[in-house]
């Protein structure tokens, strides 16, 4: 299951992780985000133990959303060693997301 990531947990969970981290920036009111949600959950279970997968609710965590310039949701960022190494904006098929995350394992 995808981790709930907040402004206060972002540093420890994402930036200090020794594994790649996929972060889905989303909101409850966002239709495409609801479409992407189950895909993110599948990716989280497929990559368990190999990578972290988390979600940031942009309405409740505006600090981190602003820091990374999130203007459109859903936006998926992949972090490795505390740096953004890949980005997807909008809904993408599971295969595309899994392929991008696999490239950073």
Short mmCIF file of N, CA and C in Angstrom, two decimals:
data_model
loop_
_atom_site.label_atom_id
_atom_site.label_comp_id
_atom_site.label_asym_id
_atom_site.label_seq_id
_atom_site.Cartn_x
_atom_site.Cartn_y
_atom_site.Cartn_z
N UNK A 1 0.84 -1.19 0.00
CA UNK A 1 0.00 0.00 0.00
C UNK A 1 0.88 1.25 0.00
N UNK A 2 0.45 2.26 -0.75
CA UNK A 2 1.22 3.50 -0.85
C UNK A 2 1.22 4.23 0.50
N UNK A 3 2.37 4.79 0.85
CA UNK A 3 2.52 5.54 2.09
C UNK A 3 1.85 6.91 1.97
N UNK A 4 1.30 7.39 3.06
CA UNK A 4 0.78 8.76 3.12
C UNK A 4 1.97 9.65 3.50
N UNK A 5 2.37 10.52 2.60
CA UNK A 5 3.52 11.39 2.84
C UNK A 5 3.01 12.81 3.08
N UNK A 6 3.55 13.45 4.12
CA UNK A 6 3.12 14.81 4.47
C UNK A 6 4.31 15.76 4.40
N UNK A 7 4.01 17.05 4.53
CA UNK A 7 5.09 18.05 4.57
C UNK A 7 6.12 17.68 5.64
N UNK A 8 5.64 17.23 6.81
CA UNK A 8 6.55 16.94 7.91
C UNK A 8 7.31 15.63 7.76
N UNK A 9 6.77 14.66 7.02
CA UNK A 9 7.46 13.38 6.87
C UNK A 9 8.27 13.28 5.58
N UNK A 10 8.13 14.26 4.70
CA UNK A 10 8.75 14.19 3.37
C UNK A 10 10.27 14.02 3.44
N UNK A 11 10.91 14.84 4.26
CA UNK A 11 12.38 14.81 4.37
C UNK A 11 12.88 13.40 4.71
N UNK A 12 12.33 12.82 5.78
CA UNK A 12 12.79 11.50 6.23
C UNK A 12 12.36 10.39 5.30
N UNK A 13 11.12 10.44 4.83
CA UNK A 13 10.58 9.35 4.02
C UNK A 13 11.15 9.35 2.60
N UNK A 14 11.23 10.52 2.00
CA UNK A 14 11.62 10.59 0.58
C UNK A 14 13.09 10.95 0.38
N UNK A 15 13.50 12.07 0.94
CA UNK A 15 14.84 12.58 0.65
C UNK A 15 15.95 11.75 1.29
N UNK A 16 15.68 11.10 2.42
CA UNK A 16 16.71 10.30 3.09
C UNK A 16 16.59 8.81 2.79
N UNK A 17 15.69 8.42 1.90
CA UNK A 17 15.50 7.00 1.59
C UNK A 17 16.70 6.43 0.85
N UNK A 18 17.06 5.19 1.18
CA UNK A 18 18.15 4.53 0.47
C UNK A 18 17.61 3.77 -0.76
N UNK A 19 16.32 3.85 -0.99
CA UNK A 19 15.68 3.22 -2.16
C UNK A 19 15.06 4.32 -3.01
N UNK A 20 14.81 4.04 -4.30
CA UNK A 20 14.06 5.01 -5.11
C UNK A 20 12.67 5.21 -4.50
N UNK A 21 12.13 6.42 -4.65
CA UNK A 21 10.81 6.73 -4.10
C UNK A 21 9.95 7.35 -5.19
N UNK A 22 8.78 6.75 -5.43
CA UNK A 22 7.81 7.30 -6.35
C UNK A 22 6.78 8.05 -5.51
N UNK A 23 6.54 9.32 -5.85
CA UNK A 23 5.59 10.13 -5.10
C UNK A 23 4.49 10.62 -6.04
N UNK A 24 3.25 10.28 -5.70
CA UNK A 24 2.08 10.70 -6.46
C UNK A 24 1.48 11.92 -5.77
N UNK A 25 1.50 13.08 -6.45
CA UNK A 25 0.87 14.29 -5.94
C UNK A 25 -0.57 14.30 -6.46
N UNK A 26 -1.55 14.35 -5.55
CA UNK A 26 -2.94 14.18 -5.92
C UNK A 26 -3.84 15.02 -5.02
N UNK A 27 -5.16 15.00 -5.31
CA UNK A 27 -6.17 15.64 -4.46
C UNK A 27 -7.47 14.86 -4.55
N UNK A 28 -8.25 14.91 -3.49
CA UNK A 28 -9.51 14.17 -3.41
C UNK A 28 -10.48 14.56 -4.53
N UNK A 29 -10.53 15.84 -4.88
CA UNK A 29 -11.49 16.37 -5.85
C UNK A 29 -11.07 16.14 -7.31
N UNK A 30 -9.88 15.61 -7.52
CA UNK A 30 -9.30 15.46 -8.87
C UNK A 30 -9.71 14.13 -9.50
N UNK A 31 -10.51 14.19 -10.55
CA UNK A 31 -10.97 12.98 -11.24
C UNK A 31 -9.84 12.11 -11.77
N UNK A 32 -8.91 12.68 -12.55
CA UNK A 32 -7.80 11.86 -13.04
C UNK A 32 -6.97 11.24 -11.92
N UNK A 33 -6.89 11.94 -10.77
CA UNK A 33 -6.15 11.40 -9.62
C UNK A 33 -6.83 10.12 -9.11
N UNK A 34 -8.16 10.12 -9.13
CA UNK A 34 -8.90 8.93 -8.69
C UNK A 34 -8.69 7.78 -9.67
N UNK A 35 -8.51 8.10 -10.94
CA UNK A 35 -8.21 7.07 -11.94
C UNK A 35 -6.83 6.48 -11.70
N UNK A 36 -5.86 7.34 -11.38
CA UNK A 36 -4.48 6.90 -11.18
C UNK A 36 -4.27 6.18 -9.85
N UNK A 37 -5.08 6.50 -8.84
CA UNK A 37 -4.93 5.94 -7.50
C UNK A 37 -4.74 4.43 -7.44
N UNK A 38 -5.66 3.65 -8.04
CA UNK A 38 -5.51 2.19 -7.99
C UNK A 38 -4.24 1.70 -8.70
N UNK A 39 -3.82 2.40 -9.73
CA UNK A 39 -2.59 2.04 -10.46
C UNK A 39 -1.39 2.23 -9.53
N UNK A 40 -1.37 3.35 -8.81
CA UNK A 40 -0.28 3.64 -7.87
C UNK A 40 -0.24 2.56 -6.78
N UNK A 41 -1.41 2.13 -6.30
CA UNK A 41 -1.48 1.08 -5.27
C UNK A 41 -0.90 -0.24 -5.80
N UNK A 42 -1.20 -0.58 -7.06
CA UNK A 42 -0.64 -1.80 -7.67
C UNK A 42 0.88 -1.70 -7.79
N UNK A 43 1.37 -0.55 -8.22
CA UNK A 43 2.81 -0.34 -8.34
C UNK A 43 3.46 -0.47 -6.95
N UNK A 44 2.80 0.07 -5.92
CA UNK A 44 3.32 -0.01 -4.55
C UNK A 44 3.50 -1.47 -4.14
N UNK A 45 2.52 -2.31 -4.44
CA UNK A 45 2.65 -3.72 -4.03
C UNK A 45 3.66 -4.46 -4.91
N UNK A 46 3.72 -4.12 -6.20
CA UNK A 46 4.69 -4.78 -7.10
C UNK A 46 6.13 -4.47 -6.72
N UNK A 47 6.39 -3.27 -6.21
CA UNK A 47 7.75 -2.84 -5.91
C UNK A 47 8.09 -2.91 -4.42
N UNK A 48 7.22 -3.55 -3.64
CA UNK A 48 7.45 -3.65 -2.20
C UNK A 48 8.82 -4.27 -1.93
N UNK A 49 9.61 -3.60 -1.07
CA UNK A 49 10.94 -4.07 -0.74
C UNK A 49 12.02 -3.57 -1.70
N UNK A 50 11.63 -3.10 -2.88
CA UNK A 50 12.59 -2.60 -3.87
C UNK A 50 12.59 -1.08 -3.97
N UNK A 51 11.40 -0.49 -3.77
CA UNK A 51 11.24 0.96 -3.86
C UNK A 51 10.10 1.37 -2.94
N UNK A 52 10.07 2.64 -2.56
CA UNK A 52 8.95 3.17 -1.78
C UNK A 52 7.99 3.86 -2.73
N UNK A 53 6.71 3.74 -2.44
CA UNK A 53 5.69 4.42 -3.23
C UNK A 53 4.80 5.16 -2.25
N UNK A 54 4.62 6.45 -2.48
CA UNK A 54 3.82 7.25 -1.57
C UNK A 54 2.95 8.25 -2.29
N UNK A 55 2.05 8.86 -1.52
CA UNK A 55 1.11 9.84 -2.06
C UNK A 55 1.15 11.10 -1.20
N UNK A 56 1.10 12.25 -1.86
CA UNK A 56 1.04 13.54 -1.18
C UNK A 56 -0.26 14.22 -1.60
N UNK A 57 -1.14 14.47 -0.63
CA UNK A 57 -2.38 15.22 -0.87
C UNK A 57 -1.99 16.70 -0.96
N UNK A 58 -2.11 17.28 -2.17
CA UNK A 58 -1.62 18.65 -2.38
C UNK A 58 -2.40 19.69 -1.58
N UNK A 59 -3.66 19.41 -1.26
CA UNK A 59 -4.45 20.36 -0.48
C UNK A 59 -3.98 20.43 0.97
N UNK A 60 -3.55 19.30 1.51
CA UNK A 60 -3.11 19.25 2.91
C UNK A 60 -1.61 19.44 3.09
N UNK A 61 -0.86 19.43 1.99
CA UNK A 61 0.60 19.52 2.05
C UNK A 61 1.11 20.50 1.00
N UNK A 62 0.71 21.75 1.16
CA UNK A 62 1.03 22.76 0.15
C UNK A 62 2.50 23.15 0.12
N UNK A 63 3.17 23.03 1.24
CA UNK A 63 4.58 23.42 1.31
C UNK A 63 5.43 22.58 0.34
N UNK A 64 5.30 21.26 0.43
CA UNK A 64 6.10 20.39 -0.42
C UNK A 64 5.64 20.48 -1.88
N UNK A 65 4.35 20.65 -2.10
CA UNK A 65 3.82 20.80 -3.45
C UNK A 65 4.40 22.05 -4.12
N UNK A 66 4.47 23.15 -3.37
CA UNK A 66 5.03 24.39 -3.91
C UNK A 66 6.54 24.25 -4.14
N UNK A 67 7.22 23.58 -3.22
CA UNK A 67 8.67 23.41 -3.34
C UNK A 67 9.04 22.71 -4.65
N UNK A 68 8.21 21.75 -5.08
CA UNK A 68 8.52 21.00 -6.31
C UNK A 68 7.72 21.51 -7.51
N UNK A 69 7.07 22.66 -7.37
CA UNK A 69 6.40 23.30 -8.50
C UNK A 69 5.25 22.49 -9.07
N UNK A 70 4.50 21.82 -8.21
CA UNK A 70 3.39 21.01 -8.69
C UNK A 70 2.24 21.95 -9.07
N UNK A 71 1.96 22.04 -10.38
CA UNK A 71 0.88 22.91 -10.86
C UNK A 71 -0.27 22.10 -11.43
N UNK A 72 0.02 20.93 -11.92
CA UNK A 72 -1.00 20.04 -12.49
C UNK A 72 -0.99 18.74 -11.71
N UNK A 73 -2.18 18.20 -11.47
CA UNK A 73 -2.25 16.90 -10.80
C UNK A 73 -3.14 15.98 -11.63
N UNK A 74 -2.87 14.69 -11.62
CA UNK A 74 -1.80 14.05 -10.87
C UNK A 74 -0.42 14.30 -11.49
N UNK A 75 0.56 14.46 -10.63
CA UNK A 75 1.96 14.50 -11.04
C UNK A 75 2.69 13.45 -10.23
N UNK A 76 3.49 12.64 -10.91
CA UNK A 76 4.29 11.60 -10.25
C UNK A 76 5.75 11.99 -10.40
N UNK A 77 6.45 12.09 -9.26
CA UNK A 77 7.88 12.35 -9.28
C UNK A 77 8.60 11.12 -8.75
N UNK A 78 9.73 10.79 -9.35
CA UNK A 78 10.56 9.69 -8.86
C UNK A 78 11.85 10.31 -8.33
N UNK A 79 12.14 9.97 -7.07
CA UNK A 79 13.34 10.48 -6.39
C UNK A 79 14.34 9.36 -6.22
N UNK A 80 15.61 9.71 -6.36
CA UNK A 80 16.69 8.78 -6.04
C UNK A 80 17.79 9.60 -5.38
N UNK A 81 18.26 9.14 -4.23
CA UNK A 81 19.28 9.88 -3.47
C UNK A 81 18.88 11.33 -3.21
N UNK A 82 17.59 11.54 -2.94
CA UNK A 82 17.11 12.88 -2.60
C UNK A 82 16.88 13.82 -3.77
N UNK A 83 17.10 13.33 -4.99
CA UNK A 83 16.94 14.17 -6.18
C UNK A 83 15.82 13.65 -7.07
N UNK A 84 15.12 14.56 -7.75
CA UNK A 84 14.10 14.15 -8.72
C UNK A 84 14.83 13.61 -9.95
N UNK A 85 14.52 12.37 -10.32
CA UNK A 85 15.18 11.76 -11.48
C UNK A 85 14.21 11.48 -12.62
N UNK A 86 12.90 11.59 -12.36
CA UNK A 86 11.92 11.39 -13.42
C UNK A 86 10.60 12.02 -13.02
N UNK A 87 9.76 12.32 -14.02
CA UNK A 87 8.50 13.00 -13.76
C UNK A 87 7.46 12.57 -14.78
N UNK A 88 6.24 12.37 -14.31
CA UNK A 88 5.09 12.08 -15.18
C UNK A 88 3.96 13.02 -14.78
N UNK A 89 3.30 13.65 -15.74
CA UNK A 89 2.15 14.49 -15.44
C UNK A 89 0.94 13.88 -16.12
N UNK A 90 -0.14 13.70 -15.36
CA UNK A 90 -1.35 13.10 -15.90
C UNK A 90 -1.40 11.61 -15.62
N UNK A 91 -2.46 10.98 -16.14
CA UNK A 91 -2.65 9.55 -15.92
C UNK A 91 -1.81 8.78 -16.94
N UNK A 92 -1.10 7.77 -16.46
CA UNK A 92 -0.30 6.92 -17.34
C UNK A 92 -0.62 5.46 -17.01
N UNK A 93 -0.46 4.57 -17.99
CA UNK A 93 -0.68 3.16 -17.72
C UNK A 93 0.33 2.62 -16.71
N UNK A 94 -0.07 1.58 -16.00
CA UNK A 94 0.79 0.96 -14.99
C UNK A 94 2.14 0.58 -15.58
N UNK A 95 2.15 0.05 -16.80
CA UNK A 95 3.39 -0.40 -17.43
C UNK A 95 4.39 0.75 -17.57
N UNK A 96 3.89 1.93 -17.93
CA UNK A 96 4.76 3.10 -18.12
C UNK A 96 5.36 3.53 -16.78
N UNK A 97 4.52 3.57 -15.75
CA UNK A 97 4.99 3.97 -14.42
C UNK A 97 6.00 2.95 -13.88
N UNK A 98 5.68 1.67 -14.02
CA UNK A 98 6.57 0.61 -13.54
C UNK A 98 7.90 0.64 -14.28
N UNK A 99 7.87 0.90 -15.57
CA UNK A 99 9.09 0.95 -16.37
C UNK A 99 9.99 2.11 -15.91
N UNK A 100 9.37 3.29 -15.67
CA UNK A 100 10.14 4.45 -15.22
C UNK A 100 10.76 4.19 -13.86
N UNK A 101 10.00 3.56 -12.93
CA UNK A 101 10.53 3.27 -11.61
C UNK A 101 11.62 2.21 -11.69
N UNK A 102 11.42 1.19 -12.50
CA UNK A 102 12.42 0.10 -12.66
C UNK A 102 13.76 0.64 -13.14
N UNK A 103 13.73 1.68 -13.96
CA UNK A 103 14.95 2.26 -14.51
C UNK A 103 15.86 2.82 -13.41
N UNK A 104 15.31 3.06 -12.22
CA UNK A 104 16.08 3.69 -11.16
C UNK A 104 16.39 2.76 -9.99
N UNK A 105 16.11 1.47 -10.18
CA UNK A 105 16.40 0.50 -9.12
C UNK A 105 17.87 0.18 -9.06
#
